[in-house]
PDB file of C-alpha atoms in Angstrom:
ATOM      1  CA  ALA A 496     -13.610 -45.433  51.305  1.00 35.00           C
ATOM      2  CA  MET A 497     -14.579 -41.965  51.649  1.00 32.00           C
ATOM      3  CA  GLY A 498     -11.119 -41.031  52.992  1.00 34.00           C
ATOM      4  CA  GLY A 499      -9.700 -42.965  50.017  1.00 35.00           C
ATOM      5  CA  THR A 500     -11.897 -40.946  47.610  1.00 32.00           C
ATOM      6  CA  HIS A 501     -11.130 -37.783  49.191  1.00 33.00           C
ATOM      7  CA  ASN A 502      -7.269 -38.647  49.012  1.00 35.00           C
ATOM      8  CA  ALA A 503      -7.767 -39.483  45.199  1.00 33.00           C
ATOM      9  CA  ASP A 504      -9.575 -36.312  44.549  1.00 38.00           C
ATOM     10  CA  SER A 505      -6.963 -34.319  46.459  1.00 35.00           C
ATOM     11  CA  SER A 506      -4.314 -36.120  44.540  1.00 36.00           C
ATOM     12  CA  SER A 507      -6.134 -35.289  41.238  1.00 39.00           C
ATOM     13  CA  ARG A 508      -6.463 -31.629  42.159  1.00 42.00           C
ATOM     14  CA  GLY A 509      -2.858 -31.482  43.197  1.00 46.00           C
ATOM     15  CA  ARG A 510      -1.885 -32.847  39.791  1.00 48.00           C
ATOM     16  CA  SER A 511      -4.362 -30.513  38.045  1.00 50.00           C
ATOM     17  CA  GLY A 512      -2.985 -27.482  39.874  1.00 53.00           C
ATOM     18  CA  SER A 513       0.630 -28.536  39.020  1.00 55.00           C
ATOM     19  CA  ASP A 514      -0.203 -28.873  35.282  1.00 57.00           C
ATOM     20  CA  LYS A 515      -1.925 -25.503  35.480  1.00 53.00           C
ATOM     21  CA  GLY A 516       1.154 -24.058  37.064  1.00 55.00           C
ATOM     22  CA  LYS A 517       3.320 -25.565  34.337  1.00 53.00           C
ATOM     23  CA  ARG A 518       1.084 -24.239  31.560  1.00 56.00           C
ATOM     24  CA  GLN A 519       1.101 -20.746  33.125  1.00 57.00           C
ATOM     25  CA  SER A 520       4.849 -20.963  33.452  1.00 63.00           C
ATOM     26  CA  TRP A 521       5.404 -21.916  29.666  1.00 59.00           C
ATOM     27  CA  THR A 522       2.763 -19.327  28.697  1.00 56.00           C
ATOM     28  CA  ASN A 523       4.768 -16.620  30.794  1.00 57.00           C
ATOM     29  CA  ARG A 524       8.033 -17.745  29.012  1.00 57.00           C
ATOM     30  CA  VAL A 525       6.403 -17.562  25.666  1.00 49.00           C
ATOM     31  CA  LEU A 526       4.948 -14.158  26.284  1.00 48.00           C
ATOM     32  CA  ARG A 527       8.235 -12.801  27.581  1.00 55.00           C
ATOM     33  CA  LEU A 528      10.097 -14.238  24.561  1.00 47.00           C
ATOM     34  CA  ALA A 529       7.375 -12.690  22.136  1.00 44.00           C
ATOM     35  CA  SER A 530       7.726  -9.351  23.819  1.00 47.00           C
ATOM     36  CA  SER A 531      11.514  -9.184  23.936  1.00 52.00           C
ATOM     37  CA  LYS A 532      13.288  -6.729  21.689  1.00 52.00           C
ATOM     38  CA  TRP A 533      15.487  -9.553  20.165  1.00 52.00           C
ATOM     39  CA  THR A 534      12.401 -11.457  18.969  1.00 49.00           C
ATOM     40  CA  MET A 535      11.055  -8.283  17.417  1.00 46.00           C
ATOM     41  CA  CYS A 536      14.271  -7.621  15.778  1.00 50.00           C
ATOM     42  CA  ALA A 537      14.341 -11.248  14.427  1.00 52.00           C
ATOM     43  CA  VAL A 538      10.663 -10.938  13.238  1.00 50.00           C
ATOM     44  CA  VAL A 539      11.386  -7.528  11.315  1.00 52.00           C
ATOM     45  CA  ALA A 540      14.666  -9.172   9.885  1.00 54.00           C
ATOM     46  CA  LEU A 541      12.753 -12.012   8.596  1.00 54.00           C
ATOM     47  CA  VAL A 542      10.143  -9.680   7.109  1.00 55.00           C
ATOM     48  CA  ALA A 543      12.634  -7.645   5.523  1.00 56.00           C
ATOM     49  CA  TYR A 544      14.517 -10.620   3.995  1.00 55.00           C
ATOM     50  CA  HIS A 545      11.273 -11.799   2.446  1.00 54.00           C
ATOM     51  CA  LEU A 546      10.345  -8.430   1.035  1.00 52.00           C
ATOM     52  CA  THR A 547      13.727  -7.732  -0.475  1.00 57.00           C
ATOM     53  CA  THR A 548      14.694 -11.128  -1.991  1.00 58.00           C
ATOM     54  CA  PRO A 549      13.540 -12.298  -5.435  1.00 56.00           C
ATOM     55  CA  GLY A 550       9.929 -13.476  -5.296  1.00 60.00           C
ATOM     56  CA  GLY A 551       9.951 -12.425  -1.495  1.00 57.00           C
ATOM     57  CA  GLN A 552       6.885 -10.051  -1.792  1.00 55.00           C
ATOM     58  CA  VAL A 553       4.622 -12.761  -3.388  1.00 58.00           C
ATOM     59  CA  ARG A 554       5.673 -15.196  -0.641  1.00 57.00           C
ATOM     60  CA  MET A 555       4.919 -12.716   2.029  1.00 58.00           C
ATOM     61  CA  ILE A 556       1.416 -11.968   0.531  1.00 59.00           C
ATOM     62  CA  GLN A 557       0.797 -15.685   0.194  1.00 60.00           C
ATOM     63  CA  LEU A 558       1.784 -16.054   3.865  1.00 56.00           C
ATOM     64  CA  THR A 559      -0.544 -13.321   5.190  1.00 54.00           C
ATOM     65  CA  ASN A 560      -3.331 -14.630   3.024  1.00 58.00           C
ATOM     66  CA  ARG A 561      -3.293 -17.873   5.102  1.00 58.00           C
ATOM     67  CA  PHE A 562      -4.502 -15.869   8.120  1.00 51.00           C
ATOM     68  CA  ASP A 563      -7.641 -13.762   7.792  1.00 60.00           C
ATOM     69  CA  PHE A 564      -6.632 -10.995  10.325  1.00 53.00           C
ATOM     70  CA  LEU A 565      -3.186 -10.604   8.676  1.00 58.00           C
ATOM     71  CA  SER A 566      -4.733 -10.639   5.215  1.00 68.00           C
ATOM     72  CA  LYS A 567      -7.285  -7.945   6.202  1.00 73.00           C
ATOM     73  CA  SER A 568      -4.594  -5.777   7.695  1.00 73.00           C
ATOM     74  CA  LEU A 569      -2.306  -6.321   4.719  1.00 70.00           C
ATOM     75  CA  GLN A 570      -5.055  -5.272   2.158  1.00 74.00           C
ATOM     76  CA  THR A 571      -6.388  -2.268   4.277  1.00 75.00           C
ATOM     77  CA  ASN A 572      -2.690  -0.992   4.531  1.00 67.00           C
ATOM     78  CA  LEU A 573      -2.222  -1.523   0.643  1.00 73.00           C
ATOM     79  CA  SER A 574      -5.209   0.773   0.137  1.00 72.00           C
ATOM     80  CA  HIS A 575      -4.334   3.360   2.966  1.00 75.00           C
ATOM     81  CA  PRO A 576      -0.822   2.648   4.477  1.00 76.00           C
ATOM     82  CA  SER A 577      -0.724   3.469   8.246  1.00 76.00           C
ATOM     83  CA  SER A 578       2.079   4.025  10.817  1.00 73.00           C
ATOM     84  CA  SER A 579       1.579   0.412  12.145  1.00 76.00           C
ATOM     85  CA  LEU A 580       4.059  -2.495  11.689  1.00 72.00           C
ATOM     86  CA  MET A 581       1.890  -3.700   8.673  1.00 72.00           C
ATOM     87  CA  GLY A 582       1.969  -0.191   7.286  1.00 68.00           C
ATOM     88  CA  TRP A 583       5.786  -0.396   7.463  1.00 72.00           C
ATOM     89  CA  ILE A 584       5.750  -3.719   5.702  1.00 70.00           C
ATOM     90  CA  VAL A 585       3.483  -2.353   3.072  1.00 67.00           C
ATOM     91  CA  HIS A 586       5.860   0.489   2.443  1.00 66.00           C
ATOM     92  CA  VAL A 587       8.818  -1.738   1.986  1.00 73.00           C
ATOM     93  CA  LEU A 588       6.639  -3.874  -0.174  1.00 72.00           C
ATOM     94  CA  MET A 589       5.752  -0.891  -2.550  1.00 73.00           C
ATOM     95  CA  LEU A 590       9.317   0.280  -2.695  1.00 70.00           C
ATOM     96  CA  ASN A 591      10.405  -3.120  -3.966  1.00 72.00           C
ATOM     97  CA  THR A 592       7.540  -3.928  -6.211  1.00 75.00           C
ATOM     98  CA  ASN A 593       6.304  -0.508  -7.431  1.00 80.00           C
ATOM     99  CA  THR A 594       9.362   1.625  -7.905  1.00 89.00           C
ATOM    100  CA  ALA A 595      10.560   0.153 -11.115  1.00 90.00           C
ATOM    101  CA  SER A 596       7.114   0.218 -12.639  1.00 91.00           C
ATOM    102  CA  VAL A 597       6.555   3.832 -11.638  1.00 93.00           C
ATOM    103  CA  LEU A 598       9.797   4.969 -13.243  1.00 95.00           C
ATOM    104  CA  ASP A 599       8.923   3.119 -16.338  1.00 95.00           C
ATOM    105  CA  LEU A 600       5.473   4.957 -16.461  1.00 95.00           C
ATOM    106  CA  ILE A 601       7.261   8.220 -15.942  1.00 97.00           C
ATOM    107  CA  SER A 602       9.692   7.478 -18.751  1.00 97.00           C
ATOM    108  CA  ARG A 603       6.876   6.490 -21.087  1.00 95.00           C
ATOM    109  CA  ALA A 604       5.025   9.689 -20.224  1.00 96.00           C
ATOM    110  CA  ASP A 605       8.020  11.634 -21.339  1.00 96.00           C
ATOM    111  CA  PRO A 606       7.612  14.899 -19.216  1.00 98.00           C
ATOM    112  CA  GLN A 607       8.662  17.951 -21.026  1.00 97.00           C
ATOM    113  CA  PRO A 608       9.716  21.471 -19.752  1.00 98.00           C
ATOM    114  CA  GLY A 609       6.546  23.371 -18.795  1.00 97.00           C
ATOM    115  CA  ASP A 610       4.506  20.003 -18.178  1.00 98.00           C
ATOM    116  CA  THR A 611       2.607  19.776 -14.849  1.00 98.00           C
ATOM    117  CA  VAL A 612       2.765  15.944 -13.941  1.00 98.00           C
ATOM    118  CA  MET A 613       0.487  14.383 -11.383  1.00 98.00           C
ATOM    119  CA  GLU A 614       1.141  11.169  -9.544  1.00 98.00           C
ATOM    120  CA  VAL A 615      -1.724   9.513  -7.958  1.00 98.00           C
ATOM    121  CA  CYS A 616      -0.826   7.389  -5.036  1.00 93.00           C
ATOM    122  CA  PHE A 617       2.756   8.424  -4.749  1.00 95.00           C
ATOM    123  CA  GLY A 618       3.489   6.145  -1.747  1.00 89.00           C
ATOM    124  CA  GLY A 619       6.995   6.722  -0.192  1.00 89.00           C
ATOM    125  CA  GLY A 620       7.743   9.332  -3.126  1.00 94.00           C
ATOM    126  CA  LYS A 621      10.193   7.563  -5.429  1.00 95.00           C
ATOM    127  CA  GLY A 622       8.273   8.607  -8.472  1.00 97.00           C
ATOM    128  CA  LEU A 623       8.130  12.168  -7.122  1.00 98.00           C
ATOM    129  CA  GLU A 624      11.930  12.153  -6.781  1.00 98.00           C
ATOM    130  CA  GLU A 625      12.290  10.835 -10.198  1.00 98.00           C
ATOM    131  CA  LEU A 626      10.174  13.538 -11.789  1.00 98.00           C
ATOM    132  CA  LEU A 627      12.383  16.221 -10.162  1.00 98.00           C
ATOM    133  CA  LEU A 628      15.130  15.013 -12.559  1.00 98.00           C
ATOM    134  CA  TYR A 629      13.156  16.423 -15.499  1.00 98.00           C
ATOM    135  CA  ASP A 630      14.083  20.072 -16.004  1.00 96.00           C
ATOM    136  CA  GLY A 631      11.184  22.567 -16.077  1.00 97.00           C
ATOM    137  CA  VAL A 632       8.496  20.004 -14.801  1.00 98.00           C
ATOM    138  CA  HIS A 633       6.054  20.949 -12.083  1.00 98.00           C
ATOM    139  CA  ILE A 634       4.742  18.023  -9.947  1.00 98.00           C
ATOM    140  CA  THR A 635       1.495  17.449  -8.111  1.00 98.00           C
ATOM    141  CA  GLY A 636       1.439  14.470  -5.804  1.00 98.00           C
ATOM    142  CA  VAL A 637      -1.932  13.024  -4.569  1.00 98.00           C
ATOM    143  CA  ASP A 638      -2.327  10.440  -1.788  1.00 95.00           C
ATOM    144  CA  ILE A 639      -4.607   9.884   1.056  1.00 94.00           C
ATOM    145  CA  SER A 640      -2.371   8.384   3.577  1.00 91.00           C
ATOM    146  CA  ASP A 641      -0.762  10.853   6.343  1.00 92.00           C
ATOM    147  CA  GLU A 642       2.077   8.220   6.673  1.00 89.00           C
ATOM    148  CA  MET A 643       3.061   8.332   2.939  1.00 88.00           C
ATOM    149  CA  HIS A 644       2.798  12.135   2.856  1.00 95.00           C
ATOM    150  CA  SER A 645       5.222  12.250   5.789  1.00 94.00           C
ATOM    151  CA  LYS A 646       7.706   9.958   4.208  1.00 92.00           C
ATOM    152  CA  ALA A 647       7.439  11.544   0.634  1.00 95.00           C
ATOM    153  CA  ALA A 648       7.696  14.961   2.198  1.00 97.00           C
ATOM    154  CA  LYS A 649      11.060  14.165   3.656  1.00 97.00           C
ATOM    155  CA  LEU A 650      12.416  12.553   0.440  1.00 97.00           C
ATOM    156  CA  VAL A 651      11.540  15.483  -1.935  1.00 98.00           C
ATOM    157  CA  SER A 652      11.851  18.275   0.623  1.00 97.00           C
ATOM    158  CA  ASP A 653      14.002  20.240  -1.697  1.00 97.00           C
ATOM    159  CA  GLY A 654      11.484  20.123  -4.508  1.00 97.00           C
ATOM    160  CA  ILE A 655       8.824  21.295  -2.070  1.00 97.00           C
ATOM    161  CA  GLN A 656      10.987  24.288  -0.937  1.00 97.00           C
ATOM    162  CA  GLN A 657      11.571  25.094  -4.530  1.00 96.00           C
ATOM    163  CA  GLN A 658       7.924  25.087  -5.094  1.00 96.00           C
ATOM    164  CA  ARG A 659       8.277  22.512  -7.934  1.00 98.00           C
ATOM    165  CA  ILE A 660       6.181  19.938  -5.928  1.00 98.00           C
ATOM    166  CA  THR A 661       2.818  20.216  -4.382  1.00 98.00           C
ATOM    167  CA  LEU A 662       1.470  17.441  -2.187  1.00 98.00           C
ATOM    168  CA  ARG A 663      -2.327  17.190  -1.797  1.00 97.00           C
ATOM    169  CA  LYS A 664      -3.992  14.833   0.670  1.00 96.00           C
ATOM    170  CA  THR A 665      -7.301  14.199  -1.185  1.00 95.00           C
ATOM    171  CA  PRO A 666      -9.177  11.306  -2.843  1.00 95.00           C
ATOM    172  CA  VAL A 667      -9.074  10.962  -6.552  1.00 97.00           C
ATOM    173  CA  HIS A 668     -12.719  11.506  -7.005  1.00 97.00           C
ATOM    174  CA  LYS A 669     -12.380  14.896  -5.333  1.00 96.00           C
ATOM    175  CA  LEU A 670      -9.269  16.692  -6.474  1.00 97.00           C
ATOM    176  CA  GLU A 671      -9.623  19.842  -4.343  1.00 92.00           C
ATOM    177  CA  GLY A 672      -7.360  22.634  -5.178  1.00 93.00           C
ATOM    178  CA  VAL A 673      -6.522  21.311  -8.614  1.00 97.00           C
ATOM    179  CA  ALA A 674      -7.841  23.589 -11.373  1.00 97.00           C
ATOM    180  CA  ASN A 675      -9.632  22.427 -14.605  1.00 98.00           C
ATOM    181  CA  ASP A 676      -7.289  21.784 -17.617  1.00 98.00           C
ATOM    182  CA  SER A 677      -4.206  22.290 -15.364  1.00 98.00           C
ATOM    183  CA  ILE A 678      -2.345  18.878 -15.556  1.00 98.00           C
ATOM    184  CA  SER A 679      -0.391  17.700 -18.620  1.00 98.00           C
ATOM    185  CA  LYS A 680       0.110  14.094 -17.664  1.00 98.00           C
ATOM    186  CA  VAL A 681      -1.063  11.762 -14.866  1.00 98.00           C
ATOM    187  CA  VAL A 682       0.838   8.584 -13.759  1.00 98.00           C
ATOM    188  CA  SER A 683      -0.456   6.024 -11.209  1.00 97.00           C
ATOM    189  CA  MET A 684       0.721   2.520 -10.267  1.00 94.00           C
ATOM    190  CA  ASN A 685      -1.320  -0.269  -8.537  1.00 92.00           C
ATOM    191  CA  CYS A 686      -3.812   2.217  -7.150  1.00 92.00           C
ATOM    192  CA  VAL A 687      -6.963   2.187  -9.483  1.00 96.00           C
ATOM    193  CA  TYR A 688      -8.319  -0.919  -7.458  1.00 95.00           C
ATOM    194  CA  PHE A 689      -9.111   1.395  -4.658  1.00 94.00           C
ATOM    195  CA  TRP A 690     -10.713   4.227  -6.527  1.00 97.00           C
ATOM    196  CA  ASN A 691     -14.370   4.656  -5.310  1.00 95.00           C
ATOM    197  CA  PRO A 692     -16.325   5.490  -7.184  1.00 96.00           C
ATOM    198  CA  LEU A 693     -14.294   4.494 -10.282  1.00 97.00           C
ATOM    199  CA  ASP A 694     -16.257   6.405 -12.872  1.00 97.00           C
ATOM    200  CA  GLY A 695     -16.250   9.565 -10.506  1.00 97.00           C
ATOM    201  CA  SER A 696     -12.475   9.280 -10.108  1.00 98.00           C
ATOM    202  CA  ILE A 697     -11.722   8.890 -13.788  1.00 97.00           C
ATOM    203  CA  ALA A 698     -14.198  11.767 -14.515  1.00 97.00           C
ATOM    204  CA  GLU A 699     -12.324  14.050 -11.953  1.00 98.00           C
ATOM    205  CA  LEU A 700      -8.974  13.151 -13.627  1.00 98.00           C
ATOM    206  CA  PHE A 701     -10.503  14.219 -16.960  1.00 98.00           C
ATOM    207  CA  ARG A 702     -11.599  17.325 -15.537  1.00 98.00           C
ATOM    208  CA  VAL A 703      -8.114  18.540 -14.321  1.00 98.00           C
ATOM    209  CA  MET A 704      -6.183  17.324 -17.409  1.00 98.00           C
ATOM    210  CA  LYS A 705      -5.314  19.535 -20.295  1.00 97.00           C
ATOM    211  CA  PRO A 706      -6.765  18.699 -23.718  1.00 96.00           C
ATOM    212  CA  GLY A 707      -4.241  16.341 -25.239  1.00 95.00           C
ATOM    213  CA  GLY A 708      -3.013  15.240 -21.957  1.00 96.00           C
ATOM    214  CA  ARG A 709      -1.942  11.730 -21.066  1.00 96.00           C
ATOM    215  CA  PHE A 710      -3.038   9.404 -18.333  1.00 97.00           C
ATOM    216  CA  MET A 711      -0.979   6.221 -17.767  1.00 96.00           C
ATOM    217  CA  THR A 712      -1.639   3.518 -15.177  1.00 95.00           C
ATOM    218  CA  GLY A 713      -0.371   0.170 -14.330  1.00 93.00           C
ATOM    219  CA  ALA A 714      -2.325  -2.683 -12.500  1.00 93.00           C
ATOM    220  CA  LYS A 715      -2.112  -6.314 -11.733  1.00 90.00           C
ATOM    221  CA  PHE A 716      -5.666  -7.322 -12.040  1.00 92.00           C
ATOM    222  CA  SER A 717      -5.050 -11.064 -12.379  1.00 89.00           C
ATOM    223  CA  PHE A 718      -3.073 -10.977  -9.058  1.00 84.00           C
ATOM    224  CA  ILE A 719      -5.774  -9.326  -6.800  1.00 86.00           C
ATOM    225  CA  GLN A 720      -8.845 -11.287  -7.961  1.00 89.00           C
ATOM    226  CA  LYS A 721      -9.238 -13.031  -4.606  1.00 85.00           C
ATOM    227  CA  PHE A 722      -8.675  -9.861  -2.532  1.00 85.00           C
ATOM    228  CA  ASP A 723     -11.420  -8.373  -0.367  1.00 88.00           C
ATOM    229  CA  ASP A 724     -13.924  -6.802  -2.730  1.00 90.00           C
ATOM    230  CA  GLU A 725     -14.711  -4.083  -0.176  1.00 90.00           C
ATOM    231  CA  ILE A 726     -11.108  -2.966  -0.377  1.00 88.00           C
ATOM    232  CA  PHE A 727     -10.144  -3.892  -3.934  1.00 91.00           C
ATOM    233  CA  ARG A 728     -13.212  -2.653  -5.541  1.00 92.00           C
ATOM    234  CA  ASN A 729     -12.107  -2.455  -9.127  1.00 96.00           C
ATOM    235  CA  LYS A 730     -10.674  -5.704 -10.353  1.00 95.00           C
ATOM    236  CA  SER A 731     -11.539  -5.524 -14.134  1.00 95.00           C
ATOM    237  CA  LEU A 732      -9.267  -4.116 -16.874  1.00 95.00           C
ATOM    238  CA  GLU A 733     -12.361  -3.903 -19.141  1.00 96.00           C
ATOM    239  CA  GLY A 734     -14.168  -1.860 -16.519  1.00 96.00           C
ATOM    240  CA  LEU A 735     -11.213   0.559 -16.201  1.00 96.00           C
ATOM    241  CA  LEU A 736     -11.087   0.860 -20.112  1.00 96.00           C
ATOM    242  CA  GLN A 737     -14.841   1.564 -20.276  1.00 96.00           C
ATOM    243  CA  SER A 738     -14.736   4.126 -17.576  1.00 96.00           C
ATOM    244  CA  LEU A 739     -11.913   6.095 -19.467  1.00 97.00           C
ATOM    245  CA  LYS A 740     -13.958   6.070 -22.639  1.00 97.00           C
ATOM    246  CA  ASP A 741     -17.106   7.155 -20.877  1.00 97.00           C
ATOM    247  CA  ALA A 742     -15.208  10.126 -19.161  1.00 97.00           C
ATOM    248  CA  GLY A 743     -14.058  11.207 -22.706  1.00 97.00           C
ATOM    249  CA  PHE A 744     -10.575   9.838 -22.977  1.00 97.00           C
ATOM    250  CA  VAL A 745      -9.580   8.842 -26.541  1.00 96.00           C
ATOM    251  CA  ASP A 746      -6.853   6.438 -27.741  1.00 94.00           C
ATOM    252  CA  VAL A 747      -7.717   4.324 -24.920  1.00 95.00           C
ATOM    253  CA  GLY A 748      -5.646   0.984 -24.859  1.00 86.00           C
ATOM    254  CA  SER A 749      -3.809  -1.630 -22.781  1.00 76.00           C
TER     255      SER A 749
END
């Protein structure tokens, strides 16, 4: 009986070892597949497709929101794009969702010769590139992301060499190097959510703007209500309008 029990145990252990070996084999296959360059190319192609097709940006955000770690990474990179894969995804996302809106803001701001226009959160630099088309306009770009500075600097290198564009890596609430009453117009798209503190940031913009200057911004407050409050700190249109009034801006409206 003992021998029988031993044989049964031995057989059981043998099957267990075999199953474990199969699992390890499958795990190794999956890991090799996941790490292959072709898989990475396929993933990047899938992401690019979702980011560049109509409605793809919304689907991508909805997908990442299903997974906490992806959602956190996406939101963090929206506020401060990095050189990571998620940072690249956010860069493409911004190019496809923000560019048209930024160009519209610039058109509405109607830059004139002699104006100094500031773009806050310039991202990949499409707005800066557009501003260069306006003759006689000097441009200041403000962004806190090293990655966005690198991309934008390449895109508008001619403007920088011609000393028409100055890029500053500084938060909005502390615009170092920007003189009082020196900016004619400010444009900013989908960025106000991250300004901390909001009142201090608006007050700092008021400090650097010339009397009679214009501040124009765009935001999708309804879209970001469920995002992390520690990242998307400002989710209220009413709060933004009140901060503008408190800082001294007039003719405030939406």
